[in-house]
Coordinates of C-alpha atoms and ligand atoms in Angstrom, one line a residue:
M1 CA -92.1 24.5 -71.7
W2 CA -93.2 25.8 -68.3
G3 CA -96.9 26.0 -68.0
Q4 CA -97.3 26.3 -71.8
P5 CA -98.2 23.7 -74.3
P6 CA -95.1 22.9 -76.3
A7 CA -94.8 24.9 -79.5
T8 CA -93.2 22.3 -81.6
S9 CA -94.9 19.1 -82.8
A10 CA -94.3 15.8 -81.0
R11 CA -92.3 14.6 -84.0
G12 CA -89.8 17.5 -83.4
R13 CA -89.7 16.5 -79.8
R14 CA -89.0 12.8 -80.4
R15 CA -85.7 11.7 -79.2
S16 CA -84.3 8.6 -77.6
I17 CA -84.6 8.0 -74.0
D18 CA -81.7 9.3 -72.0
T19 CA -81.0 6.9 -69.2
A20 CA -78.2 8.9 -67.8
A21 CA -80.4 11.9 -67.4
T22 CA -83.1 9.8 -65.8
V23 CA -80.7 8.5 -63.2
L24 CA -79.3 11.9 -62.5
V25 CA -82.7 13.5 -62.0
L26 CA -83.8 10.6 -59.8
A27 CA -80.8 11.1 -57.7
L28 CA -81.6 14.8 -57.3
L29 CA -85.2 14.0 -56.4
L30 CA -84.1 11.5 -53.8
A31 CA -81.7 14.1 -52.3
G32 CA -84.4 16.7 -52.2
C33 CA -86.5 17.4 -49.2
G34 CA -90.3 17.6 -49.0
V35 CA -90.7 14.4 -51.0
L36 CA -91.0 10.9 -49.7
P37 CA -87.9 8.8 -50.3
G38 CA -88.3 6.7 -53.5
S39 CA -91.6 8.3 -54.5
G40 CA -90.7 11.7 -55.8
I41 CA -94.2 12.7 -54.5
A42 CA -95.0 15.2 -51.9
A43 CA -97.4 14.1 -49.1
P44 CA -100.5 16.2 -49.5
E45 CA -102.2 18.3 -46.9
F46 CA -105.8 17.2 -47.0
G47 CA -108.4 20.0 -46.5
N48 CA -110.0 20.8 -49.8
P49 CA -113.4 19.6 -50.7
L50 CA -113.3 17.1 -53.5
R51 CA -114.4 18.6 -56.7
I52 CA -117.2 16.6 -58.3
P53 CA -117.5 17.0 -62.1
E54 CA -121.0 18.0 -63.2
L55 CA -123.2 15.1 -64.2
L56 CA -124.4 15.4 -67.8
E57 CA -127.1 13.1 -68.9
G58 CA -127.8 14.8 -72.2
S59 CA -131.1 16.1 -73.6
V60 CA -133.5 13.8 -75.4
S61 CA -134.8 15.1 -78.7
G62 CA -138.0 14.3 -80.5
D63 CA -136.3 11.3 -82.3
G64 CA -135.3 9.8 -79.0
R65 CA -131.6 10.6 -79.4
R66 CA -129.7 11.7 -76.3
S67 CA -127.5 14.7 -77.2
F68 CA -124.5 15.8 -75.3
D69 CA -122.8 19.1 -76.0
L70 CA -119.1 19.3 -75.1
D71 CA -117.0 22.4 -75.6
V72 CA -113.2 21.8 -75.3
T73 CA -111.7 25.2 -74.4
E74 CA -108.6 26.7 -72.9
R75 CA -109.3 27.8 -69.4
Q76 CA -107.8 28.9 -66.1
F77 CA -108.0 26.7 -63.0
D78 CA -106.5 27.2 -59.6
F79 CA -105.0 24.0 -58.3
G80 CA -104.0 25.8 -55.1
Q81 CA -100.3 25.7 -55.9
G82 CA -99.6 29.4 -55.8
G83 CA -101.9 30.9 -58.4
P84 CA -104.2 29.9 -61.4
S85 CA -102.9 27.7 -64.1
S86 CA -103.8 27.6 -67.8
T87 CA -105.7 24.4 -68.4
I88 CA -108.0 22.6 -70.9
G89 CA -111.6 22.3 -69.7
I90 CA -114.6 20.7 -71.2
N91 CA -117.7 22.7 -70.2
S92 CA -115.7 23.5 -67.1
N93 CA -112.4 25.0 -66.0
Y94 CA -110.6 21.7 -65.7
L95 CA -111.5 18.2 -67.0
G96 CA -115.0 17.6 -68.4
P97 CA -118.4 16.6 -67.0
T98 CA -119.2 13.0 -66.1
L99 CA -121.4 11.7 -69.0
R100 CA -124.1 9.2 -68.0
M101 CA -125.7 7.0 -70.6
T102 CA -128.0 4.0 -70.6
R103 CA -127.6 0.8 -72.6
G104 CA -129.9 1.1 -75.6
D105 CA -129.6 4.9 -75.9
T106 CA -128.8 6.3 -79.2
V107 CA -126.4 9.2 -78.4
N108 CA -125.4 12.2 -80.3
M109 CA -122.2 13.9 -79.2
N110 CA -121.5 17.5 -80.3
V111 CA -117.9 18.2 -79.6
Q112 CA -116.9 21.7 -80.2
N113 CA -113.2 22.5 -80.5
S114 CA -112.6 25.9 -79.0
L115 CA -108.9 25.4 -78.6
Q116 CA -106.3 27.0 -80.8
E117 CA -105.0 23.6 -81.8
L118 CA -106.4 20.4 -83.3
T119 CA -108.1 18.0 -81.0
T120 CA -110.3 14.9 -80.9
L121 CA -112.4 13.2 -78.3
H122 CA -112.1 9.4 -77.9
W123 CA -114.6 7.4 -76.0
H124 CA -112.2 5.1 -74.2
G125 CA -113.7 1.6 -73.6
M126 CA -116.8 2.2 -75.8
H127 CA -118.1 -0.2 -78.4
V128 CA -118.5 2.3 -81.2
P129 CA -118.2 2.6 -85.0
A130 CA -114.7 3.4 -86.1
R131 CA -115.7 6.8 -87.6
A132 CA -117.3 7.8 -84.3
D133 CA -114.3 6.6 -82.2
G134 CA -112.6 9.9 -81.8
G135 CA -109.2 8.6 -82.4
P136 CA -106.4 10.4 -84.4
H137 CA -108.4 10.3 -87.6
Q138 CA -111.3 12.2 -86.3
L139 CA -109.4 15.5 -85.9
I140 CA -111.5 18.5 -85.1
D141 CA -110.2 21.8 -86.5
P142 CA -110.2 24.8 -84.1
G143 CA -113.6 26.3 -84.3
D144 CA -115.3 23.2 -85.7
T145 CA -117.8 20.9 -84.1
W146 CA -117.8 17.1 -84.6
S147 CA -121.0 15.2 -84.2
P148 CA -120.8 11.4 -84.1
S149 CA -123.7 9.2 -83.2
W150 CA -124.1 5.6 -82.2
T151 CA -126.2 3.3 -80.0
I152 CA -124.9 2.2 -76.6
D153 CA -124.7 -1.6 -76.4
Q154 CA -122.4 -2.8 -73.7
A155 CA -122.4 -3.7 -70.1
P156 CA -122.6 -1.1 -67.4
A157 CA -119.2 0.3 -66.7
T158 CA -117.0 3.2 -65.8
L159 CA -115.5 4.5 -69.1
W160 CA -113.8 7.7 -69.8
Y161 CA -113.2 10.1 -72.7
H162 CA -110.1 12.0 -73.7
S163 CA -108.4 13.8 -76.5
H164 CA -106.4 11.6 -78.9
P165 CA -104.6 13.6 -81.7
H166 CA -101.5 11.7 -82.7
G167 CA -98.4 13.1 -81.1
E168 CA -100.3 15.5 -78.9
T169 CA -102.3 13.2 -76.6
A170 CA -100.0 13.3 -73.6
Q171 CA -100.0 17.1 -73.3
Q172 CA -103.7 17.6 -74.0
V173 CA -104.9 15.0 -71.6
Y174 CA -102.5 16.3 -68.9
R175 CA -103.7 19.8 -69.4
G176 CA -107.3 18.6 -68.8
A177 CA -108.9 17.2 -72.0
A178 CA -110.6 14.2 -70.3
G179 CA -113.6 13.2 -68.3
M180 CA -115.5 10.2 -67.0
L181 CA -118.3 8.3 -68.8
L182 CA -120.8 6.0 -67.1
I183 CA -122.9 3.4 -68.7
E184 CA -125.9 2.1 -66.9
D185 CA -128.4 -0.7 -67.5
P186 CA -131.7 -0.4 -65.5
N187 CA -132.7 -3.8 -66.8
Q188 CA -130.2 -5.4 -64.5
G189 CA -132.4 -4.8 -61.4
D190 CA -131.1 -3.7 -58.0
L191 CA -127.7 -4.9 -57.2
G192 CA -127.5 -3.0 -53.9
L193 CA -124.7 -0.8 -55.3
P194 CA -124.4 2.8 -54.1
D195 CA -125.6 4.9 -57.1
E196 CA -126.3 8.4 -56.1
Y197 CA -123.8 10.5 -58.1
G198 CA -121.6 12.7 -55.9
V199 CA -123.2 11.4 -52.7
D200 CA -122.3 7.7 -52.4
D201 CA -121.1 7.1 -56.0
V202 CA -118.1 9.2 -56.6
P203 CA -115.7 9.7 -59.6
V204 CA -112.1 9.6 -58.5
I205 CA -109.9 10.8 -61.4
V206 CA -106.3 10.5 -60.3
Q207 CA -103.5 12.4 -61.9
D208 CA -100.0 13.4 -60.9
K209 CA -98.8 16.9 -61.8
S210 CA -96.0 19.3 -61.2
F211 CA -96.3 23.0 -60.7
T212 CA -94.2 26.1 -61.0
S213 CA -93.9 28.2 -57.9
D214 CA -96.7 30.5 -59.2
G215 CA -99.1 27.6 -59.6
Q216 CA -98.9 26.8 -63.3
Q217 CA -99.1 23.2 -64.2
I218 CA -95.8 22.2 -65.8
V219 CA -96.5 20.6 -69.2
D220 CA -93.7 18.2 -69.9
P221 CA -95.1 15.0 -71.5
E222 CA -91.7 13.5 -72.0
G223 CA -90.8 13.9 -68.3
T224 CA -87.7 12.4 -66.9
A225 CA -88.6 8.7 -66.6
S226 CA -88.4 6.4 -69.7
T227 CA -92.1 5.9 -69.4
G228 CA -92.9 9.6 -69.6
F229 CA -93.9 12.3 -67.2
L230 CA -94.2 11.6 -63.5
G231 CA -95.5 14.5 -61.4
D232 CA -94.7 15.2 -57.7
T233 CA -98.3 16.2 -56.7
I234 CA -101.4 14.1 -56.8
V235 CA -104.8 15.7 -57.7
V236 CA -108.2 14.0 -57.8
N237 CA -110.7 15.5 -60.2
G238 CA -108.3 18.5 -60.2
T239 CA -108.5 18.9 -56.4
Y240 CA -105.2 19.0 -54.4
G241 CA -105.4 17.5 -50.9
P242 CA -109.0 16.4 -51.5
V243 CA -111.5 15.5 -48.7
F244 CA -114.8 13.8 -49.4
D245 CA -117.6 14.3 -46.9
V246 CA -119.1 10.8 -46.4
T247 CA -122.7 10.7 -45.4
T248 CA -123.5 7.0 -46.0
Q249 CA -122.2 3.7 -44.5
K250 CA -120.9 2.6 -47.9
I251 CA -119.3 4.5 -50.6
R252 CA -118.6 3.5 -54.2
L253 CA -115.4 5.0 -55.6
R254 CA -114.9 4.9 -59.4
L255 CA -111.2 5.0 -59.7
L256 CA -109.7 6.1 -62.9
N257 CA -105.9 6.4 -63.5
A258 CA -105.9 9.4 -65.9
S259 CA -102.2 10.0 -65.4
N260 CA -99.6 10.0 -68.2
A261 CA -97.2 7.3 -66.8
R262 CA -97.7 6.6 -63.1
V263 CA -99.1 3.3 -61.9
Y264 CA -101.1 3.4 -58.6
N265 CA -101.6 0.6 -56.2
F266 CA -104.7 1.8 -54.3
G267 CA -105.6 0.8 -50.7
F268 CA -106.5 2.5 -47.5
D269 CA -104.1 3.8 -44.9
D270 CA -105.4 1.3 -42.3
D271 CA -105.2 -1.5 -44.8
R272 CA -108.9 -2.2 -44.5
E273 CA -110.5 -4.4 -47.0
F274 CA -113.1 -3.3 -49.5
E275 CA -115.1 -4.8 -52.3
M276 CA -113.9 -4.4 -55.8
I277 CA -117.0 -4.7 -58.0
A278 CA -115.8 -3.7 -61.5
G279 CA -112.8 -3.4 -63.7
D280 CA -112.4 -1.3 -66.9
G281 CA -115.4 -2.5 -68.8
G282 CA -117.9 -3.8 -66.2
Y283 CA -118.6 -5.9 -63.2
L284 CA -116.5 -8.8 -61.9
D285 CA -118.7 -11.9 -61.7
A286 CA -118.8 -11.4 -57.9
P287 CA -117.6 -8.6 -55.5
L288 CA -113.9 -9.3 -54.7
R289 CA -112.8 -8.7 -51.1
T290 CA -109.3 -7.2 -51.2
D291 CA -107.1 -4.5 -49.8
R292 CA -105.3 -3.4 -52.9
V293 CA -106.1 -2.6 -56.5
Q294 CA -103.4 -1.6 -59.0
L295 CA -104.2 0.6 -62.0
S296 CA -101.9 1.5 -64.8
P297 CA -102.7 4.6 -66.9
A298 CA -106.3 4.4 -68.3
E299 CA -107.4 1.4 -66.2
R300 CA -110.4 1.8 -63.9
A301 CA -111.8 0.0 -60.9
E302 CA -115.0 0.4 -59.0
I303 CA -114.7 -0.3 -55.3
V304 CA -117.2 -0.1 -52.4
V305 CA -115.8 0.7 -49.0
T306 CA -117.5 0.7 -45.7
V307 CA -116.8 3.5 -43.3
R308 CA -117.5 3.9 -39.5
P309 CA -119.3 7.0 -38.2
G310 CA -116.9 9.9 -37.5
E311 CA -113.8 8.4 -38.8
E312 CA -111.2 9.6 -41.3
V313 CA -109.6 7.2 -43.7
Q314 CA -107.3 7.8 -46.6
L315 CA -107.3 6.3 -50.0
T316 CA -103.6 5.8 -50.5
S317 CA -101.3 4.6 -53.3
Y318 CA -98.8 2.0 -52.3
P319 CA -95.7 1.0 -54.3
P320 CA -97.0 -0.9 -57.4
D321 CA -95.9 -4.3 -58.4
L322 CA -94.5 -3.5 -61.9
G323 CA -92.5 -6.7 -62.4
V324 CA -89.4 -4.7 -62.3
N325 CA -87.7 -2.4 -59.8
P326 CA -90.3 0.4 -59.6
S327 CA -88.0 3.1 -58.3
R328 CA -87.4 4.5 -61.8
Y329 CA -91.1 4.6 -62.7
G330 CA -92.7 6.3 -59.7
T331 CA -93.2 4.5 -56.4
G332 CA -93.6 5.3 -52.8
T333 CA -96.7 5.6 -50.6
V334 CA -98.8 8.7 -50.9
G335 CA -102.2 9.8 -49.7
V336 CA -104.7 10.3 -52.5
L337 CA -108.1 11.1 -51.1
Q338 CA -109.4 11.6 -47.5
L339 CA -112.8 10.2 -46.7
R340 CA -114.3 12.0 -43.7
A341 CA -117.3 10.3 -42.3
R342 CA -120.2 12.1 -40.6
E343 CA -121.1 11.2 -37.0
T344 CA -124.4 9.8 -38.4
L345 CA -124.4 7.8 -41.6
A346 CA -127.3 6.9 -43.7
P347 CA -127.7 3.1 -44.1
S348 CA -126.5 1.4 -47.2
A349 CA -127.9 -1.8 -48.8
D350 CA -126.1 -5.1 -49.0
I351 CA -124.3 -5.7 -52.3
A352 CA -125.5 -8.6 -54.5
E353 CA -123.3 -11.7 -54.1
E354 CA -123.2 -12.2 -57.9
L355 CA -122.9 -9.5 -60.5
P356 CA -124.4 -9.7 -64.0
Q357 CA -122.2 -10.6 -66.9
D358 CA -122.5 -10.4 -70.7
P359 CA -122.0 -14.0 -72.0
P360 CA -118.2 -14.7 -72.0
L361 CA -116.2 -15.8 -75.0
S362 CA -114.4 -19.2 -75.1
P363 CA -110.8 -19.5 -76.1
S364 CA -111.5 -22.7 -77.9
D365 CA -113.6 -20.8 -80.4
A366 CA -110.7 -18.6 -81.3
A367 CA -110.0 -18.3 -85.1
G368 CA -106.3 -17.7 -84.4
T369 CA -103.6 -15.7 -82.6
R370 CA -102.3 -12.3 -83.6
R371 CA -99.0 -11.3 -82.2
F372 CA -97.8 -7.9 -81.0
R373 CA -94.2 -7.4 -79.9
I374 CA -93.5 -4.1 -78.2
S375 CA -89.9 -3.0 -78.3
G376 CA -87.9 0.1 -79.1
L377 CA -90.9 2.4 -79.3
A378 CA -92.6 0.3 -81.9
I379 CA -95.0 -2.6 -82.2
N380 CA -93.7 -5.5 -84.4
G381 CA -90.8 -3.3 -85.4
R382 CA -93.1 -0.5 -86.8
P383 CA -93.8 2.8 -85.2
M384 CA -97.3 4.2 -85.7
Q385 CA -98.0 5.6 -89.2
M386 CA -101.2 7.4 -89.8
N387 CA -101.6 6.2 -93.4
R388 CA -100.8 2.5 -92.8
I389 CA -103.3 -0.2 -91.7
D390 CA -101.4 -2.7 -89.6
D391 CA -104.1 -5.3 -89.1
T392 CA -107.4 -6.4 -90.7
V393 CA -109.8 -8.2 -88.5
T394 CA -112.9 -10.0 -89.6
V395 CA -116.1 -9.0 -87.8
D396 CA -117.4 -11.6 -85.2
D397 CA -114.2 -13.6 -85.3
I398 CA -113.0 -14.5 -81.9
E399 CA -109.2 -13.9 -81.7
I400 CA -106.4 -14.3 -79.3
W401 CA -104.0 -11.4 -79.2
E402 CA -100.6 -12.1 -77.7
I403 CA -98.8 -9.0 -76.5
A404 CA -95.1 -9.4 -75.7
N405 CA -93.2 -6.6 -73.9
R406 CA -89.6 -7.1 -75.1
D407 CA -88.4 -4.0 -73.4
P408 CA -86.8 -3.7 -70.0
Q409 CA -89.4 -1.0 -69.1
P410 CA -93.2 -1.1 -68.4
H411 CA -95.8 -0.8 -71.0
N412 CA -99.5 -1.4 -71.1
F413 CA -101.8 -2.2 -74.0
H414 CA -105.2 -0.7 -74.9
V415 CA -107.5 -1.8 -77.7
H416 CA -110.2 0.4 -79.0
D417 CA -113.9 -0.6 -79.6
V418 CA -113.9 -3.7 -77.4
Q419 CA -113.8 -5.2 -74.0
F420 CA -111.5 -8.2 -73.8
R421 CA -110.7 -10.9 -71.3
I422 CA -107.2 -11.6 -70.1
L423 CA -106.3 -15.3 -70.7
D424 CA -102.9 -15.3 -69.1
I425 CA -99.9 -13.3 -68.1
D426 CA -96.7 -15.2 -68.8
G427 CA -98.8 -18.4 -68.9
E428 CA -100.5 -17.8 -65.5
P429 CA -104.2 -17.1 -65.3
P430 CA -104.9 -13.5 -64.2
G431 CA -106.0 -12.9 -60.6
P432 CA -109.7 -12.2 -59.9
A433 CA -109.2 -8.4 -60.1
L434 CA -108.1 -8.8 -63.7
S435 CA -110.8 -11.4 -64.7
G436 CA -113.6 -9.0 -65.7
P437 CA -114.1 -7.1 -69.0
K438 CA -110.9 -5.1 -69.7
D439 CA -109.8 -2.6 -72.4
T440 CA -106.3 -1.9 -71.0
V441 CA -103.8 -4.3 -69.5
Y442 CA -100.5 -3.7 -67.8
V443 CA -97.7 -5.6 -69.6
P444 CA -94.7 -6.0 -67.3
P445 CA -91.2 -5.9 -68.8
Q446 CA -90.1 -9.1 -70.6
R447 CA -93.5 -10.7 -70.1
T448 CA -96.3 -11.8 -72.4
V449 CA -100.0 -11.2 -72.0
R450 CA -102.7 -13.0 -74.0
I451 CA -106.2 -11.6 -74.3
L452 CA -109.3 -12.9 -75.9
L453 CA -111.5 -10.6 -78.0
Q454 CA -114.2 -10.3 -80.6
F455 CA -115.1 -7.3 -82.7
S456 CA -118.8 -7.2 -83.5
D457 CA -121.5 -5.1 -85.2
Y458 CA -119.4 -2.4 -86.9
T459 CA -117.3 -2.9 -90.0
D460 CA -115.5 -0.2 -92.0
P461 CA -112.6 -1.0 -94.4
Q462 CA -111.6 2.6 -94.5
W463 CA -111.5 3.9 -90.9
P464 CA -109.3 2.2 -88.4
Y465 CA -109.3 1.7 -84.7
M466 CA -106.2 1.9 -82.6
Y467 CA -104.3 -0.3 -80.3
H468 CA -101.5 1.2 -78.3
C469 CA -99.5 1.6 -75.1
H470 CA -101.5 3.9 -72.9
L471 CA -98.4 5.4 -71.2
L472 CA -99.2 8.6 -73.1
W473 CA -95.7 9.6 -74.0
H474 CA -95.1 6.1 -75.5
E475 CA -98.3 6.4 -77.4
D476 CA -97.3 9.8 -78.8
L477 CA -93.9 8.4 -79.7
G478 CA -95.5 5.7 -81.9
I479 CA -96.2 2.6 -79.8
M480 CA -99.5 2.4 -81.6
G481 CA -101.0 0.5 -84.5
Q482 CA -104.2 0.7 -86.6
F483 CA -106.7 -2.0 -87.5
V484 CA -109.8 -2.2 -89.5
V485 CA -112.8 -4.5 -88.8
V486 CA -114.2 -5.8 -92.1
R487 CA -116.9 -8.2 -93.4
P488 CA -115.7 -11.7 -94.3
G489 CA -113.7 -11.5 -97.5
Q490 CA -113.4 -7.7 -97.5
S491 CA -110.0 -6.1 -97.4
A492 CA -108.8 -2.9 -95.9
D493 CA -109.1 0.2 -98.0
P494 CA -107.0 2.8 -96.4
Q495 CA -107.6 5.4 -99.1
A496 CA -109.5 7.7 -96.8
L497 CA -106.4 7.9 -94.6
H498 CA -104.2 9.7 -97.1
N499 CA -105.9 13.0 -96.7
H500 CA -104.6 13.6 -93.2
T501 CA -101.2 12.0 -92.6
Ligands
C2O601 CU1 -107.6 6.0 -74.0 CU2 -106.5 5.1 -77.8 O1 -107.0 5.6 -75.9
CU602 CU1 -95.3 2.0 -73.2

């Protein structure tokens, strides 16, 4: 499977995790040269201008809807690793445009599938009707266009979108079927945040890849770690060895871990502090002064960093705290993105001391607790099944979800449609970096995370949303379940699901 999408289905590729092979390959990696010990990652040579995905704000039609046209296509893109690679691009040769929308907009997405295989586009972190969610039930046949519509109603945030066909998500996202999605709210007034896209407000989509000697990206979603694929080369927005030309005193980086399995612990190579202003689904209640922010796959953070004229500083990933010996899951210290400041920098505003919040939920209002036990590639003993609804949730109920990782290895947990709050991790309240709106949470081995959430507005007894581990190989293997949101007294009606199992 070198450089080519796997020909067999994920079901055919499923097999148990081979620990002996993992250990062997790791030993070989450690013995090899050109990689940092314990990281399996090569130190990049910085020198390539950071690619900035095109900003797409859609076109507003007569009825006031904002329409976005997205074309998911097989492409060629040169990662600078010895020649062009086959990729998936969305309106581009690799990844997709950054979509920008405003709270209150009614959007119309036209997603054309120009691939030779089934795909979907899921709006990760979006509050959206289940039919418009773009999960595994909204498959788009090759040649077809899918056109969901909904009204944006959630706090400003850095979301993303990516393909989500069951069993094929890991390989498609890796090949490039993903992009960033920004939500804005002009009614919040001026918070002093850098907001000029591509100038002082910069998408940072971080992925690890491996390449053949002639530059093809190696598509191997299963990889050699039990958590899935770990690459030996970091790219940002597709750029290897990226350099960003900083022209302002402050720069806002929208960090997205779009990797299959790797967890990053971001900081700077001189350990400078920065302000973390937002997590997955919106602002923290105040800027958090810190020198590290850890992101597992699908998590986001917005940070604002101050630079000095003429300096060079590297966004770097340090060994993550995984709650388990990280050496088997990708560790080490590696440069990610170089910021190169001009000799003269345009002044930047001061950031507001408090950041606006949607009204928080209270755990004392919770109707009950729903429990999810992750172990052995299943949730509550059941691997994902397309024609089974696992949970039925009543709209507007506030619930506590308790997610227990009973495995010796890392997982994380993502819930569609909603931003939740983390109540506690093994009984301890989350730190400030994890206290904002979240849609994905890291769940360390043998630990339990409790989250508080509420599904509102949309009900549909037939079409489910997903919850799952966002380590993409785990998700493909079936660490995923389906829930419907219904009106009080209504029950799930999974009839519609039987057409496409
Ligand atoms: Cu980012 Cu169900 O996915
Ligand atoms: Cu997992």
